[in-house]
mmCIF file of C-alpha atoms in Angstrom:
data_model
loop_
_atom_site.group_PDB
_atom_site.id
_atom_site.type_symbol
_atom_site.label_atom_id
_atom_site.label_comp_id
_atom_site.label_asym_id
_atom_site.label_seq_id
_atom_site.Cartn_x
_atom_site.Cartn_y
_atom_site.Cartn_z
ATOM 1 C CA MET A 20 -19.027 3.951 -4.633
ATOM 2 C CA LYS A 21 -17.227 2.716 -7.775
ATOM 3 C CA LEU A 22 -19.532 4.843 -9.921
ATOM 4 C CA ILE A 23 -18.884 8.103 -8.091
ATOM 5 C CA VAL A 24 -15.120 7.429 -8.128
ATOM 6 C CA LYS A 25 -15.380 7.075 -11.899
ATOM 7 C CA PHE A 26 -17.211 10.410 -12.028
ATOM 8 C CA TRP A 27 -14.440 12.075 -9.999
ATOM 9 C CA TYR A 28 -12.000 11.415 -12.820
ATOM 10 C CA SER A 29 -14.294 12.620 -15.582
ATOM 11 C CA LYS A 30 -16.332 15.725 -16.323
ATOM 12 C CA ASN A 31 -19.724 14.520 -15.182
ATOM 13 C CA PRO A 32 -22.308 17.306 -14.691
ATOM 14 C CA PHE A 33 -23.935 15.309 -11.880
ATOM 15 C CA LEU A 34 -21.057 16.320 -9.601
ATOM 16 C CA PHE A 35 -22.119 19.982 -9.672
ATOM 17 C CA LEU A 36 -25.039 18.940 -7.469
ATOM 18 C CA LEU A 37 -22.534 17.832 -4.826
ATOM 19 C CA LEU A 38 -20.550 21.067 -4.763
ATOM 20 C CA PRO A 39 -22.520 22.588 -1.823
ATOM 21 C CA PHE A 40 -21.615 19.506 0.241
ATOM 22 C CA SER A 41 -18.017 19.876 -0.892
ATOM 23 C CA TYR A 42 -17.911 23.471 0.356
ATOM 24 C CA PHE A 43 -19.435 22.405 3.667
ATOM 25 C CA TYR A 44 -16.789 19.653 3.959
ATOM 26 C CA GLN A 45 -14.028 22.213 3.366
ATOM 27 C CA PHE A 46 -15.527 24.565 5.944
ATOM 28 C CA CYS A 47 -15.612 21.801 8.596
ATOM 29 C CA PHE A 48 -12.058 20.805 7.688
ATOM 30 C CA TRP A 49 -10.889 24.431 8.041
ATOM 31 C CA VAL A 50 -12.647 24.923 11.408
ATOM 32 C CA HIS A 51 -11.087 21.711 12.754
ATOM 33 C CA LYS A 52 -7.623 22.782 11.586
ATOM 34 C CA LEU A 53 -8.084 26.310 12.943
ATOM 35 C CA SER A 54 -8.872 24.925 16.404
ATOM 36 C CA TYR A 55 -5.294 23.587 16.521
ATOM 37 C CA ILE A 56 -3.733 26.698 14.977
ATOM 38 C CA LEU A 57 -5.390 28.946 17.593
ATOM 39 C CA GLY A 58 -4.457 26.592 20.408
ATOM 40 C CA PHE A 59 -7.953 25.518 21.428
ATOM 41 C CA LYS A 60 -6.755 21.969 20.841
ATOM 42 C CA LYS A 61 -3.212 20.915 21.655
ATOM 43 C CA ARG A 62 -0.796 19.406 19.153
ATOM 44 C CA TYR A 63 1.693 16.729 20.151
ATOM 45 C CA SER A 64 5.354 17.157 19.185
ATOM 46 C CA SER A 65 7.441 14.023 18.814
ATOM 47 C CA PRO A 66 10.863 14.157 20.515
ATOM 48 C CA VAL A 67 12.363 12.531 17.411
ATOM 49 C CA PRO A 68 11.779 13.584 13.786
ATOM 50 C CA LEU A 69 8.328 12.676 12.495
ATOM 51 C CA ILE A 70 7.928 12.082 8.750
ATOM 52 C CA VAL A 71 4.391 11.920 7.405
ATOM 53 C CA VAL A 72 3.728 10.065 4.145
ATOM 54 C CA GLY A 73 0.255 10.888 2.903
ATOM 55 C CA ASN A 74 -1.876 11.804 -0.066
ATOM 56 C CA LEU A 75 -4.448 14.420 -1.009
ATOM 57 C CA THR A 76 -6.813 12.042 -2.761
ATOM 58 C CA VAL A 77 -9.021 9.177 -1.674
ATOM 59 C CA GLY A 78 -7.791 5.823 -2.916
ATOM 60 C CA GLY A 79 -4.443 4.197 -3.566
ATOM 61 C CA THR A 80 -1.433 6.217 -4.659
ATOM 62 C CA GLY A 81 1.394 3.869 -3.637
ATOM 63 C CA LYS A 82 1.773 5.371 -0.169
ATOM 64 C CA THR A 83 2.400 2.090 1.671
ATOM 65 C CA PRO A 84 5.092 0.724 -0.721
ATOM 66 C CA PHE A 85 6.775 4.123 -0.471
ATOM 67 C CA THR A 86 6.667 3.976 3.344
ATOM 68 C CA ILE A 87 8.273 0.531 3.289
ATOM 69 C CA ALA A 88 11.029 1.683 0.928
ATOM 70 C CA LEU A 89 11.657 4.849 2.962
ATOM 71 C CA ALA A 90 11.942 2.888 6.217
ATOM 72 C CA LYS A 91 14.499 0.557 4.625
ATOM 73 C CA LEU A 92 16.452 3.543 3.276
ATOM 74 C CA LEU A 93 16.614 5.124 6.735
ATOM 75 C CA SER A 94 17.865 1.873 8.221
ATOM 76 C CA GLU A 95 20.563 1.617 5.549
ATOM 77 C CA LYS A 96 21.686 5.149 6.430
ATOM 78 C CA GLY A 97 22.144 4.266 10.088
ATOM 79 C CA TYR A 98 18.825 5.343 11.548
ATOM 80 C CA THR A 99 16.497 3.231 13.663
ATOM 81 C CA PRO A 100 13.038 3.829 12.167
ATOM 82 C CA GLY A 101 9.649 3.056 13.579
ATOM 83 C CA VAL A 102 6.255 3.340 11.898
ATOM 84 C CA VAL A 103 2.902 4.527 13.200
ATOM 85 C CA SER A 104 -0.391 4.023 11.408
ATOM 86 C CA ARG A 105 -4.051 4.625 11.958
ATOM 87 C CA GLY A 106 -4.775 0.953 11.347
ATOM 88 C CA TYR A 107 -7.426 1.864 8.795
ATOM 89 C CA LYS A 108 -10.388 -0.530 8.618
ATOM 90 C CA GLY A 109 -8.963 -2.452 11.552
ATOM 91 C CA LYS A 110 -11.285 -3.062 14.489
ATOM 92 C CA ILE A 111 -8.981 -2.257 17.396
ATOM 93 C CA LYS A 112 -10.804 -2.500 20.716
ATOM 94 C CA LYS A 113 -7.753 -1.489 22.720
ATOM 95 C CA HIS A 114 -5.312 1.028 21.302
ATOM 96 C CA PRO A 115 -2.575 1.949 20.779
ATOM 97 C CA GLN A 116 -1.415 -1.515 19.814
ATOM 98 C CA ILE A 117 1.957 -2.915 18.766
ATOM 99 C CA VAL A 118 1.895 -4.946 15.553
ATOM 100 C CA THR A 119 3.499 -8.385 15.758
ATOM 101 C CA ALA A 120 3.863 -11.418 13.504
ATOM 102 C CA GLN A 121 0.680 -12.766 15.093
ATOM 103 C CA SER A 122 -1.414 -9.606 14.576
ATOM 104 C CA ASP A 123 -4.740 -10.018 12.818
ATOM 105 C CA PRO A 124 -5.160 -7.665 9.809
ATOM 106 C CA ALA A 125 -8.849 -7.441 10.676
ATOM 107 C CA VAL A 126 -7.850 -5.895 14.011
ATOM 108 C CA VAL A 127 -4.807 -3.705 13.266
ATOM 109 C CA GLY A 128 -5.369 -3.130 9.528
ATOM 110 C CA ASP A 129 -3.903 -4.792 6.452
ATOM 111 C CA GLU A 130 -1.400 -2.009 5.687
ATOM 112 C CA ALA A 131 0.120 -2.116 9.175
ATOM 113 C CA VAL A 132 0.621 -5.890 8.967
ATOM 114 C CA LEU A 133 2.130 -5.581 5.496
ATOM 115 C CA ILE A 134 4.600 -2.898 6.650
ATOM 116 C CA PHE A 135 5.689 -5.036 9.601
ATOM 117 C CA ASN A 136 6.030 -8.185 7.462
ATOM 118 C CA LYS A 137 8.095 -6.390 4.817
ATOM 119 C CA THR A 138 10.425 -4.480 7.170
ATOM 120 C CA ASN A 139 10.366 -6.154 10.595
ATOM 121 C CA TYR A 140 10.644 -2.649 12.063
ATOM 122 C CA PRO A 141 8.457 -1.571 15.001
ATOM 123 C CA VAL A 142 4.909 -0.677 13.948
ATOM 124 C CA VAL A 143 2.239 0.751 16.271
ATOM 125 C CA VAL A 144 -1.352 1.508 15.318
ATOM 126 C CA ALA A 145 -3.854 3.910 16.857
ATOM 127 C CA PRO A 146 -6.439 6.379 15.523
ATOM 128 C CA GLN A 147 -4.596 9.063 17.494
ATOM 129 C CA ARG A 148 -1.022 9.176 16.169
ATOM 130 C CA ALA A 149 0.273 10.825 19.349
ATOM 131 C CA ALA A 150 -0.726 7.775 21.380
ATOM 132 C CA ALA A 151 0.949 5.499 18.839
ATOM 133 C CA ILE A 152 4.174 7.552 18.913
ATOM 134 C CA LYS A 153 4.315 7.514 22.714
ATOM 135 C CA LEU A 154 3.918 3.732 22.867
ATOM 136 C CA LEU A 155 6.455 3.261 20.098
ATOM 137 C CA LEU A 156 9.097 5.361 21.857
ATOM 138 C CA ALA A 157 8.350 3.750 25.221
ATOM 139 C CA ASN A 158 9.127 0.293 23.830
ATOM 140 C CA TYR A 159 11.705 0.864 21.096
ATOM 141 C CA ASN A 160 14.831 2.972 20.689
ATOM 142 C CA CYS A 161 13.714 4.699 17.479
ATOM 143 C CA ASP A 162 15.401 7.908 16.366
ATOM 144 C CA VAL A 163 13.018 8.670 13.482
ATOM 145 C CA ILE A 164 9.329 7.882 12.955
ATOM 146 C CA ILE A 165 7.322 7.494 9.768
ATOM 147 C CA SER A 166 3.577 8.014 9.882
ATOM 148 C CA ASP A 167 1.864 5.970 7.193
ATOM 149 C CA ASP A 168 -0.882 8.444 6.283
ATOM 150 C CA GLY A 169 -1.775 11.304 8.619
ATOM 151 C CA LEU A 170 -1.356 14.303 6.333
ATOM 152 C CA GLN A 171 -4.796 15.519 7.447
ATOM 153 C CA HIS A 172 -4.199 14.564 11.108
ATOM 154 C CA HIS A 173 -3.822 17.965 12.797
ATOM 155 C CA ALA A 174 -3.177 16.700 16.327
ATOM 156 C CA ILE A 175 0.541 16.178 15.663
ATOM 157 C CA ASN A 176 3.354 18.476 14.583
ATOM 158 C CA LYS A 177 5.070 17.137 11.472
ATOM 159 C CA ASP A 178 8.746 17.650 10.710
ATOM 160 C CA ILE A 179 8.628 16.481 7.087
ATOM 161 C CA GLU A 180 5.489 16.095 4.950
ATOM 162 C CA ILE A 181 5.594 13.935 1.823
ATOM 163 C CA VAL A 182 2.654 13.725 -0.583
ATOM 164 C CA ILE A 183 2.401 10.725 -2.920
ATOM 165 C CA VAL A 184 0.512 11.464 -6.143
ATOM 166 C CA ASP A 185 -0.950 8.898 -8.526
ATOM 167 C CA GLY A 186 0.757 9.916 -11.752
ATOM 168 C CA GLU A 187 -2.019 8.418 -13.879
ATOM 169 C CA ARG A 188 -5.095 9.876 -12.209
ATOM 170 C CA LYS A 189 -3.465 12.841 -10.438
ATOM 171 C CA PHE A 190 -6.189 14.938 -8.706
ATOM 172 C CA GLY A 191 -9.241 14.113 -10.787
ATOM 173 C CA ASN A 192 -11.583 17.062 -11.182
ATOM 174 C CA GLY A 193 -9.723 18.998 -8.473
ATOM 175 C CA TRP A 194 -12.705 19.194 -6.109
ATOM 176 C CA CYS A 195 -12.956 18.121 -2.489
ATOM 177 C CA LEU A 196 -15.161 15.354 -1.167
ATOM 178 C CA PRO A 197 -17.835 14.378 -2.015
ATOM 179 C CA ALA A 198 -17.832 16.172 -5.385
ATOM 180 C CA GLY A 199 -14.246 15.121 -6.055
ATOM 181 C CA PRO A 200 -11.476 12.901 -4.698
ATOM 182 C CA LEU A 201 -9.575 15.521 -2.677
ATOM 183 C CA ARG A 202 -9.293 15.227 1.100
ATOM 184 C CA GLU A 203 -8.233 18.884 1.257
ATOM 185 C CA PRO A 204 -7.724 21.677 -1.298
ATOM 186 C CA LEU A 205 -4.800 21.577 -3.731
ATOM 187 C CA ARG A 206 -3.195 24.619 -2.115
ATOM 188 C CA LYS A 207 -1.837 22.190 0.476
ATOM 189 C CA LEU A 208 0.762 21.137 -2.123
ATOM 190 C CA SER A 209 2.540 24.484 -1.792
ATOM 191 C CA LYS A 210 3.111 23.838 1.912
ATOM 192 C CA VAL A 211 4.478 20.273 1.954
ATOM 193 C CA ASP A 212 8.164 19.391 1.759
ATOM 194 C CA PHE A 213 8.084 16.836 -1.061
ATOM 195 C CA ILE A 214 5.636 15.805 -3.790
ATOM 196 C CA VAL A 215 6.455 12.369 -5.189
ATOM 197 C CA TYR A 216 4.728 11.162 -8.356
ATOM 198 C CA ASN A 217 4.040 7.457 -8.728
ATOM 199 C CA ASP A 218 4.188 7.289 -12.516
ATOM 200 C CA ASN A 219 7.160 5.168 -13.645
ATOM 201 C CA SER A 220 8.721 8.151 -15.421
ATOM 202 C CA ASN A 221 11.472 10.714 -15.028
ATOM 203 C CA VAL A 222 9.245 13.676 -15.888
ATOM 204 C CA HIS A 223 9.064 14.934 -12.300
ATOM 205 C CA ARG A 224 12.011 15.737 -10.058
ATOM 206 C CA TYR A 225 10.655 13.457 -7.351
ATOM 207 C CA SER A 226 9.184 10.205 -8.613
ATOM 208 C CA MET A 227 8.776 6.563 -7.717
ATOM 209 C CA SER A 228 8.199 3.371 -9.670
ATOM 210 C CA LEU A 229 6.454 0.217 -8.504
ATOM 211 C CA LEU A 230 8.406 -2.677 -9.992
ATOM 212 C CA PRO A 231 6.731 -6.109 -10.050
ATOM 213 C CA GLN A 232 8.830 -8.981 -8.730
ATOM 214 C CA LYS A 233 8.430 -12.758 -9.007
ATOM 215 C CA VAL A 234 5.099 -14.187 -7.902
ATOM 216 C CA TYR A 235 5.261 -16.536 -4.936
ATOM 217 C CA ASN A 236 2.875 -19.129 -3.556
ATOM 218 C CA LEU A 237 0.883 -17.938 -0.553
ATOM 219 C CA VAL A 238 1.061 -21.301 1.239
ATOM 220 C CA ASN A 239 4.672 -22.063 0.283
ATOM 221 C CA PRO A 240 6.565 -18.807 -0.472
ATOM 222 C CA THR A 241 9.624 -20.756 -1.620
ATOM 223 C CA LEU A 242 7.656 -21.627 -4.772
ATOM 224 C CA GLN A 243 8.200 -18.739 -7.168
ATOM 225 C CA LYS A 244 7.533 -17.939 -10.807
ATOM 226 C CA SER A 245 8.682 -15.055 -12.968
ATOM 227 C CA LEU A 246 5.927 -13.124 -14.708
ATOM 228 C CA SER A 247 7.007 -14.681 -18.001
ATOM 229 C CA GLN A 248 6.310 -18.143 -16.541
ATOM 230 C CA LEU A 249 2.641 -17.598 -15.784
ATOM 231 C CA PRO A 250 0.337 -20.234 -17.290
ATOM 232 C CA LYS A 251 -1.049 -19.875 -20.769
ATOM 233 C CA THR A 252 -4.321 -21.245 -19.435
ATOM 234 C CA PRO A 253 -6.795 -18.746 -17.958
ATOM 235 C CA PHE A 254 -6.058 -17.491 -14.442
ATOM 236 C CA HIS A 255 -7.593 -14.965 -12.061
ATOM 237 C CA VAL A 256 -6.284 -11.675 -10.669
ATOM 238 C CA VAL A 257 -7.745 -10.234 -7.464
ATOM 239 C CA ALA A 258 -7.282 -6.740 -6.026
ATOM 240 C CA ALA A 259 -8.885 -4.971 -3.075
ATOM 241 C CA ILE A 260 -6.850 -1.781 -3.248
ATOM 242 C CA GLY A 261 -7.562 1.881 -3.889
ATOM 243 C CA HIS A 262 -6.696 1.794 -7.601
ATOM 244 C CA PRO A 263 -6.946 -1.840 -8.827
ATOM 245 C CA GLU A 264 -6.523 -0.890 -12.491
ATOM 246 C CA ARG A 265 -2.835 -0.178 -11.898
ATOM 247 C CA PHE A 266 -2.382 -3.749 -10.636
ATOM 248 C CA PHE A 267 -4.473 -5.211 -13.459
ATOM 249 C CA ASN A 268 -2.457 -3.312 -16.065
ATOM 250 C CA THR A 269 0.679 -5.144 -14.952
ATOM 251 C CA PHE A 270 -0.746 -8.292 -16.513
ATOM 252 C CA ARG A 271 -2.356 -6.615 -19.496
ATOM 253 C CA ASN A 272 0.943 -4.959 -20.429
ATOM 254 C CA LEU A 273 2.592 -8.387 -20.474
ATOM 255 C CA GLY A 274 0.031 -9.697 -22.935
ATOM 256 C CA TYR A 275 -2.026 -11.742 -20.474
ATOM 257 C CA SER A 276 -5.831 -11.711 -20.398
ATOM 258 C CA PRO A 277 -6.750 -12.950 -16.915
ATOM 259 C CA THR A 278 -10.192 -12.787 -15.365
ATOM 260 C CA LEU A 279 -10.168 -9.684 -13.167
ATOM 261 C CA HIS A 280 -11.886 -9.363 -9.786
ATOM 262 C CA SER A 281 -11.903 -6.029 -7.945
ATOM 263 C CA PHE A 282 -13.156 -5.564 -4.395
ATOM 264 C CA ALA A 283 -13.500 -2.481 -2.204
ATOM 265 C CA ASP A 284 -10.267 -1.145 -0.730
ATOM 266 C CA HIS A 285 -9.380 -2.995 2.513
ATOM 267 C CA HIS A 286 -12.041 -5.645 1.814
ATOM 268 C CA LYS A 287 -12.028 -8.440 4.404
ATOM 269 C CA PHE A 288 -11.886 -11.636 2.379
ATOM 270 C CA ILE A 289 -13.874 -14.730 3.223
ATOM 271 C CA ASP A 290 -13.810 -18.136 1.558
ATOM 272 C CA LYS A 291 -16.994 -17.428 -0.373
ATOM 273 C CA ASP A 292 -15.349 -14.523 -2.196
ATOM 274 C CA PHE A 293 -13.428 -17.067 -4.243
ATOM 275 C CA ASP A 294 -16.352 -19.171 -5.428
ATOM 276 C CA PHE A 295 -15.469 -18.017 -8.958
ATOM 277 C CA CYS A 296 -12.694 -20.640 -9.189
ATOM 278 C CA ASP A 297 -11.672 -24.101 -8.016
ATOM 279 C CA VAL A 298 -8.346 -25.275 -6.577
ATOM 280 C CA SER A 299 -6.954 -26.048 -10.030
ATOM 281 C CA GLU A 300 -7.113 -22.406 -11.164
ATOM 282 C CA MET A 301 -4.359 -19.936 -10.336
ATOM 283 C CA VAL A 302 -5.339 -16.802 -8.392
ATOM 284 C CA ILE A 303 -2.858 -13.904 -8.148
ATOM 285 C CA MET A 304 -3.300 -11.085 -5.643
ATOM 286 C CA THR A 305 -1.479 -8.088 -4.144
ATOM 287 C CA GLU A 306 0.624 -8.426 -1.006
ATOM 288 C CA LYS A 307 -1.818 -6.225 0.875
ATOM 289 C CA ASP A 308 -4.599 -8.657 0.047
ATOM 290 C CA ALA A 309 -2.420 -11.684 0.780
ATOM 291 C CA VAL A 310 -2.086 -10.797 4.482
ATOM 292 C CA LYS A 311 -5.878 -11.115 4.731
ATOM 293 C CA CYS A 312 -6.066 -14.397 2.786
ATOM 294 C CA SER A 313 -3.262 -16.428 4.369
ATOM 295 C CA TYR A 314 -5.696 -18.051 6.820
ATOM 296 C CA LEU A 315 -7.566 -19.644 3.890
ATOM 297 C CA LYS A 316 -4.449 -21.749 3.110
ATOM 298 C CA ARG A 317 -5.277 -22.278 -0.572
ATOM 299 C CA SER A 318 -2.363 -23.670 -2.549
ATOM 300 C CA ASN A 319 -3.667 -22.061 -5.761
ATOM 301 C CA PHE A 320 -3.201 -18.539 -4.307
ATOM 302 C CA TRP A 321 -0.171 -16.642 -5.548
ATOM 303 C CA VAL A 322 1.143 -13.202 -4.625
ATOM 304 C CA LEU A 323 2.727 -10.504 -6.777
ATOM 305 C CA PRO A 324 5.004 -8.283 -4.663
ATOM 306 C CA VAL A 325 6.178 -4.895 -5.882
ATOM 307 C CA ALA A 326 9.338 -2.997 -5.016
ATOM 308 C CA SER A 327 9.265 0.781 -4.769
ATOM 309 C CA GLU A 328 12.131 2.463 -6.620
ATOM 310 C CA ILE A 329 12.507 6.084 -5.522
ATOM 311 C CA SER A 330 14.295 8.706 -7.616
ATOM 312 C CA ALA A 331 17.849 9.641 -6.645
ATOM 313 C CA HIS A 332 16.876 13.337 -6.522
ATOM 314 C CA PHE A 333 14.365 12.640 -3.779
ATOM 315 C CA LEU A 334 16.744 10.487 -1.742
ATOM 316 C CA LYS A 335 19.442 13.157 -1.848
ATOM 317 C CA ASP A 336 17.181 16.105 -0.978
ATOM 318 C CA PHE A 337 15.253 14.157 1.649
ATOM 319 C CA LEU A 338 18.381 13.156 3.552
ATOM 320 C CA ILE A 339 19.636 16.749 3.465
ATOM 321 C CA LYS A 340 16.308 17.939 4.885
ATOM 322 C CA LEU A 341 16.296 15.249 7.564
ATOM 323 C CA ARG A 342 19.849 15.963 8.719
ATOM 324 C CA ARG A 343 19.112 19.670 9.000
ATOM 325 C CA LEU A 344 16.401 19.088 11.567
ATOM 326 C CA ASP A 345 17.240 20.395 15.000
ATOM 327 C CA SER A 346 17.588 16.985 16.630
ATOM 328 C CA PRO A 347 20.375 16.099 19.082
ATOM 329 C CA THR A 348 20.065 12.459 18.056
ATOM 330 C CA LEU A 349 20.602 13.230 14.377
ATOM 331 C CA LYS A 350 23.445 15.631 15.098
ATOM 332 C CA THR A 351 25.224 12.848 16.951
ATOM 333 C CA LEU A 352 24.708 10.459 14.044
ATOM 334 C CA GLU A 353 26.093 12.963 11.547
ATOM 335 C CA LYS A 354 29.419 13.386 13.402
#
């Protein structure tokens, strides 16, 4: 899988052999979407505004940190947000399911647990977002809902669509799966409400930056170190995310040369995965990975959180768009 992902972001002639499969994928995608457009399959409409945060490409773009930041922004502005998620890679036997402090990432998905831990807002997971929304509204007084992912989920009507783009890798070769990284053709960009580039720059009108914070100990979070206080002795960095190089570059840019360990996105960690080190060696990981490793209770595990800083242009235009929605709840809040 790593090899073909590398090909997606290069001009490898091997990928031309996959183009027929790519066209077939697009055809199936179009037929599925058309079944909802023509009314053969019914779409669910949320009674409160539904904001979808998604991406066009396979792999990490910063969608989950953005969702967390957006939920906090809505709360600061007086809204009561809730979040729905597919619970990707989770093994839910009964769904929809409400995420709690005791939820197992292996069951509800690592991203859902991370969102709940970082916001303490209601989070419900289900493969069918409509079922998740119904359970969320039945149990919580939410007046706006964020769907973490779901841009390609046609069974729901979306009030605001936000696409997060990896500013470094962008769209690769511009082809759809499996010849390229796209989940759907690029023409989708002309139909969404906002395109936000995760690239730590001010080049685009709508952008976001992922800012590293202090590392904290996984067993005892009160123990913290600034990035400038990391040991001069060798340490390890672990990432099981869609684009681990972005995380690794945080340390490289600071002049560190840690031993790097990448795993598949959403990898379920077991104790054996860390046979590369002993308890005396520092291991730093992402927050998404930390929720899956807390049960190991290793005092040498440290976590690097990131804060999502969203451009002022986006915040202004997004709130204008949200308040213009024909929602009695929002009209009351605006008065």
